[in-house]
CSV table of C-alpha atoms and ligand atoms in Angstrom, one decimal:
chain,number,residue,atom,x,y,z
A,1,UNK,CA,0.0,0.0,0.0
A,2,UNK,CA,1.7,3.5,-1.1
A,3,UNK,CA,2.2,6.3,1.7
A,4,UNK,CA,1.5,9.8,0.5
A,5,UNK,CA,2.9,13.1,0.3
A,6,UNK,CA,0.8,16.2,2.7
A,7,UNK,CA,2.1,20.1,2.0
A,8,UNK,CA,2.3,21.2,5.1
A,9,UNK,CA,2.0,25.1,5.3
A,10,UNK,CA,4.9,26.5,8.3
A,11,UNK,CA,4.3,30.2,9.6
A,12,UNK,CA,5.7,33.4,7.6
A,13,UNK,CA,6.7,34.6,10.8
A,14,UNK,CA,4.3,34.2,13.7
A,15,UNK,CA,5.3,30.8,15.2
A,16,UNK,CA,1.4,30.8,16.6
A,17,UNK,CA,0.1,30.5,13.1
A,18,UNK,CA,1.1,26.6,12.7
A,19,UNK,CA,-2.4,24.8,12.9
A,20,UNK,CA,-3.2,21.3,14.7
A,21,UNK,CA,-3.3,19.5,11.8
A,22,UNK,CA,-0.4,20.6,10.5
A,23,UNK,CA,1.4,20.2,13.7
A,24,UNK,CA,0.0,16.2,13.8
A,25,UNK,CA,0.5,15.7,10.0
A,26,UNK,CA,4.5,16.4,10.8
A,27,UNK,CA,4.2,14.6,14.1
A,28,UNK,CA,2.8,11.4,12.3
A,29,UNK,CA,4.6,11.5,8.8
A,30,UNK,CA,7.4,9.1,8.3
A,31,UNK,CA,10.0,11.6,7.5
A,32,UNK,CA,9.6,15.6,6.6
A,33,UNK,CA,11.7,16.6,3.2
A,34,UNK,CA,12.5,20.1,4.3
A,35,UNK,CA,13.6,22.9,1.8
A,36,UNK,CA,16.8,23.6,4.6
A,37,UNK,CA,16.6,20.7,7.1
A,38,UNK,CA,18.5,23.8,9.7
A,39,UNK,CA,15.6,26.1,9.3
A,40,UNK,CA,13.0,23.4,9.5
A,41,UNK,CA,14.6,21.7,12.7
A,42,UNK,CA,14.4,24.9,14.9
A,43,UNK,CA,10.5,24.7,14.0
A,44,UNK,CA,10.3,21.3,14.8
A,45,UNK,CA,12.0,22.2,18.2
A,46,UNK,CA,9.6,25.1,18.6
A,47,UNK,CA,7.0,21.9,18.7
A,48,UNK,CA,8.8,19.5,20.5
A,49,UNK,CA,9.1,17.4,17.4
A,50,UNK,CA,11.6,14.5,17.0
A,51,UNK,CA,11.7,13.3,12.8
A,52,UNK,CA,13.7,12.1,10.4
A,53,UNK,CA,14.5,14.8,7.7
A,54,UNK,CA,15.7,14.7,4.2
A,55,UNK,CA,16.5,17.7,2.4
A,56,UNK,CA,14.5,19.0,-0.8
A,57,UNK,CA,15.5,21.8,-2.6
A,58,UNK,CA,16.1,23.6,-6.1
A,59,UNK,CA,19.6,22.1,-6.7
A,60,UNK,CA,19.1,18.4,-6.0
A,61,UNK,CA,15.5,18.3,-6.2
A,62,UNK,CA,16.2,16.0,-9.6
A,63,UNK,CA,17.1,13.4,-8.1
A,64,UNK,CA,15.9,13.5,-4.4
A,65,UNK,CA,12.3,13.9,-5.7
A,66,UNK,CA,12.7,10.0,-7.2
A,67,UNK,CA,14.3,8.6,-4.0
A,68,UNK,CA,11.1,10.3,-2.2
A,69,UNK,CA,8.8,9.3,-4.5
A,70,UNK,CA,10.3,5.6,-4.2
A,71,UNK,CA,9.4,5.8,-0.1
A,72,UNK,CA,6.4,6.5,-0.9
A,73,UNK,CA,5.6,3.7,-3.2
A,74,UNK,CA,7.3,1.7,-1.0
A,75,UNK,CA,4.4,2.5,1.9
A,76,UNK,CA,6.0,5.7,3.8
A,77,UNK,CA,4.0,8.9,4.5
A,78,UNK,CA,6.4,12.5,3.7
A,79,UNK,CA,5.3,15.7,4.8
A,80,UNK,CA,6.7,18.4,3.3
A,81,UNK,CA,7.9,21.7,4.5
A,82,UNK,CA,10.0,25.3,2.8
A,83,UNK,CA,11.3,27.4,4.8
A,84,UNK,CA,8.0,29.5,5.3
A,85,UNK,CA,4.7,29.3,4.0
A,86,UNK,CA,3.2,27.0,1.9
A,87,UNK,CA,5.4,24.4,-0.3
A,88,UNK,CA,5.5,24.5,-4.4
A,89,UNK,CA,5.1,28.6,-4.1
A,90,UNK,CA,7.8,30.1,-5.3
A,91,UNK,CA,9.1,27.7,-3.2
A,92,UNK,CA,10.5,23.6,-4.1
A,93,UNK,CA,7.5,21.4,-4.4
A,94,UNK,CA,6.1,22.0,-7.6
A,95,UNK,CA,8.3,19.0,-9.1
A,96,UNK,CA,7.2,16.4,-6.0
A,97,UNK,CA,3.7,17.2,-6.3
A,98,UNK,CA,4.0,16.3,-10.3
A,99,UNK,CA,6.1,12.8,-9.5
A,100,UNK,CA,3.8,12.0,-6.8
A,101,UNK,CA,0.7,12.6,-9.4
A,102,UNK,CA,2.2,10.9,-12.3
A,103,UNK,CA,3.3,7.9,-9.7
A,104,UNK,CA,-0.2,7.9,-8.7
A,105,UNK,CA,0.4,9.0,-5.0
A,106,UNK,CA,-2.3,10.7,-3.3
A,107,UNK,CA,-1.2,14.3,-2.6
A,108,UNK,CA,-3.0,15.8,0.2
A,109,UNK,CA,-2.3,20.1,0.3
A,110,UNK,CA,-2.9,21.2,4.2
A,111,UNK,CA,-4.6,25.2,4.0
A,112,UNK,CA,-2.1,27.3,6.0
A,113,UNK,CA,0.2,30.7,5.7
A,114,UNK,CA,0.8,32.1,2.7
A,115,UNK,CA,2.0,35.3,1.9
A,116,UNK,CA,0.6,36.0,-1.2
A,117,UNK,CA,-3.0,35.3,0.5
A,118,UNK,CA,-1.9,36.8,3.5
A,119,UNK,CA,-1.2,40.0,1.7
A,120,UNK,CA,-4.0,40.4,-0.9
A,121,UNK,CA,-6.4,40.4,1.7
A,122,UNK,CA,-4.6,43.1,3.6
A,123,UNK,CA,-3.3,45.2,0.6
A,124,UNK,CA,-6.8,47.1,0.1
A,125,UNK,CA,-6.9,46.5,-3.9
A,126,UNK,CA,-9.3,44.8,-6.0
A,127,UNK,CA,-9.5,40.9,-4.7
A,128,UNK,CA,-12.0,39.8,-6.8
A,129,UNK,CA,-9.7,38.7,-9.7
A,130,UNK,CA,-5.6,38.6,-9.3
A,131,UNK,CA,-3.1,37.2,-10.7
A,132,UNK,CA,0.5,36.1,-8.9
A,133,UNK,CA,3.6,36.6,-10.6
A,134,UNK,CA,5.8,35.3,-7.7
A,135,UNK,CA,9.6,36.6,-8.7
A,136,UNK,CA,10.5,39.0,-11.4
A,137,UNK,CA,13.7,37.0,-13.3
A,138,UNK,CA,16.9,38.7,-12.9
A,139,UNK,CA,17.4,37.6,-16.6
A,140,UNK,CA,16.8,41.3,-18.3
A,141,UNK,CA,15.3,40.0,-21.3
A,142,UNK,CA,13.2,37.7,-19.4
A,143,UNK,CA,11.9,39.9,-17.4
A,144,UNK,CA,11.1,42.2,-19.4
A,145,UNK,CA,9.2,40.0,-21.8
A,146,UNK,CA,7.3,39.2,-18.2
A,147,UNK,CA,6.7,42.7,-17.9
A,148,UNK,CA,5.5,43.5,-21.2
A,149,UNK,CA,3.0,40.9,-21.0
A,150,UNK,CA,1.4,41.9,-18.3
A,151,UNK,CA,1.1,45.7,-19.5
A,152,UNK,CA,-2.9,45.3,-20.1
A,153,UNK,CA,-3.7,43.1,-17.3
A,154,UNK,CA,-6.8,44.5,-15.3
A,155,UNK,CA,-6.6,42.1,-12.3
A,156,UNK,CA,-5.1,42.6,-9.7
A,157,UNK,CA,-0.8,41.5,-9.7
A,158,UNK,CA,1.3,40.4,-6.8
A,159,UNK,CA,4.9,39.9,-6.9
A,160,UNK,CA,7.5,38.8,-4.3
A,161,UNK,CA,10.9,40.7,-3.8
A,162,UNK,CA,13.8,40.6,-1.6
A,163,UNK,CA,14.4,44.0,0.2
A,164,UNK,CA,17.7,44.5,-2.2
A,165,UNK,CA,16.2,44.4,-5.3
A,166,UNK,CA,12.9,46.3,-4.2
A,167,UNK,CA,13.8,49.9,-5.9
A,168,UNK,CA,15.0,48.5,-9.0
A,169,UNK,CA,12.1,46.3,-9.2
A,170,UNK,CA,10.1,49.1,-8.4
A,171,UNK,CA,11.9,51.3,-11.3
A,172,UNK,CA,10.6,48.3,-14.0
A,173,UNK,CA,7.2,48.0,-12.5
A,174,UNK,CA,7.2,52.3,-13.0
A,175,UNK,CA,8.0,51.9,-16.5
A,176,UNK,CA,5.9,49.1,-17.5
A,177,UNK,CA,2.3,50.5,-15.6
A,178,UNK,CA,3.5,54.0,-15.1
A,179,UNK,CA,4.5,55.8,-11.8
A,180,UNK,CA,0.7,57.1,-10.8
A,181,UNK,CA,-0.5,52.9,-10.9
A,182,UNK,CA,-1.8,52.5,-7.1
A,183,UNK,CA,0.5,49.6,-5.0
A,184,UNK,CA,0.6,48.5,-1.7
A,185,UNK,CA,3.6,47.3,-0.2
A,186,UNK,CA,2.7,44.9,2.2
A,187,UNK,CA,6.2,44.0,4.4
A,188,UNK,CA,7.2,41.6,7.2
A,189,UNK,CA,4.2,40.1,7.7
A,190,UNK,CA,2.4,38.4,10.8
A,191,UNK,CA,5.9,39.8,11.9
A,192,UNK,CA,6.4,42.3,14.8
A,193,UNK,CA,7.3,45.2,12.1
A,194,UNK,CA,4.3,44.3,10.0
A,195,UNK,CA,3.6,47.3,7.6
A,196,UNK,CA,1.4,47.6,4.8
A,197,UNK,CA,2.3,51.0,2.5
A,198,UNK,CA,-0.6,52.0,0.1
A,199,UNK,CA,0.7,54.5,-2.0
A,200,UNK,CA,1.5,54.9,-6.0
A,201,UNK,CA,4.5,53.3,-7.6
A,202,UNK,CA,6.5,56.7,-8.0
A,203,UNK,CA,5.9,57.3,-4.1
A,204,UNK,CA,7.0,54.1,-3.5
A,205,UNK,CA,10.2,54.7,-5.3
A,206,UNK,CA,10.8,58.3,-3.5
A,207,UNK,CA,10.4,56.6,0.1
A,208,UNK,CA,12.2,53.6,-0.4
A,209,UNK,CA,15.3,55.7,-2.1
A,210,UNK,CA,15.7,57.8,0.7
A,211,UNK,CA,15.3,55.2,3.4
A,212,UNK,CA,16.6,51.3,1.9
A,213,UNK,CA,13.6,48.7,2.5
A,214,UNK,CA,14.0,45.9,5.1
A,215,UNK,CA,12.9,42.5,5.6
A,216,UNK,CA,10.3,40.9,3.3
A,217,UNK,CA,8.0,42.2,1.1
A,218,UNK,CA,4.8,41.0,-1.2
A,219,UNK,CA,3.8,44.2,-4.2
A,220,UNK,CA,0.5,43.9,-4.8
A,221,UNK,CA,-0.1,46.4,-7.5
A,222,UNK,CA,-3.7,47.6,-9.0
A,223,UNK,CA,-4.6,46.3,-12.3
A,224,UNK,CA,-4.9,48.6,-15.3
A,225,UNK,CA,-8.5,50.3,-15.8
A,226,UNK,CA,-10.8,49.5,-18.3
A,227,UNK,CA,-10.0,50.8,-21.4
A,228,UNK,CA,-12.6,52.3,-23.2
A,229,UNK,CA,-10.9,53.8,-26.3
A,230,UNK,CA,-11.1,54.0,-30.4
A,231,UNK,CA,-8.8,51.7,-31.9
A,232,UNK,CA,-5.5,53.7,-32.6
A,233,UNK,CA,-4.6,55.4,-35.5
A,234,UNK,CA,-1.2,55.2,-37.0
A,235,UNK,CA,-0.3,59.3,-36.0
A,236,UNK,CA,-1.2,57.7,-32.1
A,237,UNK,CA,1.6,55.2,-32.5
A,238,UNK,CA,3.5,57.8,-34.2
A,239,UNK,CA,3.1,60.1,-31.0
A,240,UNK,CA,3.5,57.4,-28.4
A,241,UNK,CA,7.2,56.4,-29.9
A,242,UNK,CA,8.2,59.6,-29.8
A,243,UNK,CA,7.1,60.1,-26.1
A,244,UNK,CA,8.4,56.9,-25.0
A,245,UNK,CA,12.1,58.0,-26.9
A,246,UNK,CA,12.0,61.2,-25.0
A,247,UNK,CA,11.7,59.5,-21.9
A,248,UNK,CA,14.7,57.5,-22.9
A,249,UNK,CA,13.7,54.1,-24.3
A,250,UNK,CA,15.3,53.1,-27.4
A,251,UNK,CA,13.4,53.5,-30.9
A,252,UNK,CA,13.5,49.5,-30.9
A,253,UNK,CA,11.8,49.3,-27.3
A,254,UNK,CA,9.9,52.0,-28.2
A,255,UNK,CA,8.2,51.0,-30.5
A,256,UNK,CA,7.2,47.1,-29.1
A,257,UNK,CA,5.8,49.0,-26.3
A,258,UNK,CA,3.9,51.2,-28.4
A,259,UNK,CA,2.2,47.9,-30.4
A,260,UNK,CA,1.3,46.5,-27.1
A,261,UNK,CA,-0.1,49.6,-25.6
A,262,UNK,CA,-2.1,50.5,-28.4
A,263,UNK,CA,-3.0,46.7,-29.6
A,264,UNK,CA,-1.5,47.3,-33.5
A,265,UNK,CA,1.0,45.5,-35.1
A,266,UNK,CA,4.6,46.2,-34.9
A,267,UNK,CA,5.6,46.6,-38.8
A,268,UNK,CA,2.6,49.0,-38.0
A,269,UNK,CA,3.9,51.4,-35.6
A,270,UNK,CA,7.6,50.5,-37.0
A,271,UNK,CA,6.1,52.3,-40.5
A,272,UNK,CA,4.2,55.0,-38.3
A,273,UNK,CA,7.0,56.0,-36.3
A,274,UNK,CA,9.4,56.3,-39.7
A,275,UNK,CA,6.9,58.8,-41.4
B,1,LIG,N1,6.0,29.7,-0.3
B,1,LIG,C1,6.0,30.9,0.4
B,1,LIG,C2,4.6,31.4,0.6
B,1,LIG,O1,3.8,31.1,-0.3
B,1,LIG,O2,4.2,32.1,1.5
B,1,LIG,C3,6.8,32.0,-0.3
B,1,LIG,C4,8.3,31.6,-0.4
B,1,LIG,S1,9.2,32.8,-1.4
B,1,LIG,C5,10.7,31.9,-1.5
B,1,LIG,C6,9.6,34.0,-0.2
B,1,LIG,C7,9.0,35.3,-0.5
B,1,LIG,O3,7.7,35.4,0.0
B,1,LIG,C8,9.7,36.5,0.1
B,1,LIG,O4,10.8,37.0,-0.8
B,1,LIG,C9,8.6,37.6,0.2
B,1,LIG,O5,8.3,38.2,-1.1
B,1,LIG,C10,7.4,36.7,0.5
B,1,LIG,N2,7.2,36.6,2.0
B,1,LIG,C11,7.4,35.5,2.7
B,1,LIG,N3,7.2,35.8,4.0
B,1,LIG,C12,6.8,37.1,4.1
B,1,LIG,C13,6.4,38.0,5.1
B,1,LIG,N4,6.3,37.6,6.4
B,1,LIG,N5,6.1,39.2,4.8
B,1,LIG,C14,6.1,39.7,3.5
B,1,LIG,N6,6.5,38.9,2.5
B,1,LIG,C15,6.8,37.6,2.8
């Protein structure tokens, strides 16, 4: 008879926030694969918790996720645990759950902290429909394709970034929705320092310029309104590459921005922008 694999949800700071069925799910599994067995075993001090733990993680997730997928088969129950929140976002677990579903394992997902949840509710914008984007790639094309993609998206959009990279993140999310789009900047969460900044993006980048952003933070940034325009001619394309070169993009950049803003073509606005 195969075991099976439970995601167990850890707190995003407030140790209080681990539930009783999380806290029995780790107390009865048959070993916990932990994203850093060192961060995992000061929890499972916290709860007076003696287990076996294998580590999990990006770089050897290849080939641990078949010897804990074997374990299971073989009739062993694995709960597993990152370092905070809930396993398989933006966090290793994503591959395990696929093995353990294409091996035919049950996969049982136990509701608990999450800090994209955690700060949509709190972030005062639109909840109805949002979309996460977890971690901007650090790969410029890459992410700039991401951002480009998500110029027209009405719902809501919530990103995670590290404290270092929060102003230059900030600077990309500026140029792709503009610097009057509403965010809030929801930080350190169920933490002691537990702030939640509604502001605009261009604010955002003043205040965090002069003083440098610390501890964790989730962007949750307002979707774009409802457009309720003409379809563009070719002197509006003409007009929006030449703003977008004054304010420093290159004719190239310019101009793919310009065909996604104003839904045209590219050879379009390419021909536009020459006359
Ligand atoms: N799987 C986790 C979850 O869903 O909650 C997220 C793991 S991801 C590697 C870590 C990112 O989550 C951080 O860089 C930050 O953006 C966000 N985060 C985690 N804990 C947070 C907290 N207490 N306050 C604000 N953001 C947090």
């Amino acid at each position: 008879m195969a075991g099976m694999l439970y995601l167990v949800p850890t707190p995003i700071g407030n140790l209080g926030d681990i539930s009783e069925r999380c806290r029995r799910t780790l107390e009865e599994a048959d070993f916990i694969a932990a994203e850093d067995t060192r961060v995992s075993l000061k929890l499972l001090n916290h709860l007076g918790i003696k287990k076996s733990l294998v580590s999990y993680y990006e770089h050897n997730k290849a080939f641990k996720g078949q010897a804990i997928v074997d374990r299971i088969l073989a009739g062993e129950t694995c709960a597993l645990v990152s370092d905070a929140g809930s396993p398989a976002i933006s966090d290793p677990g994503e591959d395990l759950v696929k093995q353990c579903a294409a091996a035919g394992i049950t996969v049982c997902a136990i509701p608990g902290p999450c800090a994209v949840i955690t700060a949509l509710s709190i972030s005062g914008q639109a909840t109805g429909r949002f979309c996460f984007e977890g971690f901007l790639s650090t790969s410029k094309k890459s992410r700039q394709a991401h951002l480009d993609s998500l110029v027209k998206e009405q719902r809501t959009m919530i990103f995670y970034e590290a404290p270092h990279k929060l102003v230059n993140t900030l600077q990309d999310l500026a140029a792709a929705f503009g610097e009057d789009r509403p965010i809030s900047l929801c930080r350190e969460l169920t933490k002691l320092h537990e702030e939640v900044v509604r502001t605009t993006i261009g604010e955002a980048i003043e205040r965090y310029t002069e003083n440098a952003p610390k501890g964790e933070f989730v962007l949750v940034v307002a979707g774009a309104p409802e457009e309720v325009k003409e379809a563009a001619t070719a002197e509006d394309a003409a007009a929006r590459v030449a703003q977008l070169m004054e304010e420093g993009l290159s004719r190239k950049d310019a101009i793919k921005r310009t065909a996604i803003e104003l839904d045209l073509p590219k050879n379009v606005v390419y021909d536009a922008a020459l006359k």
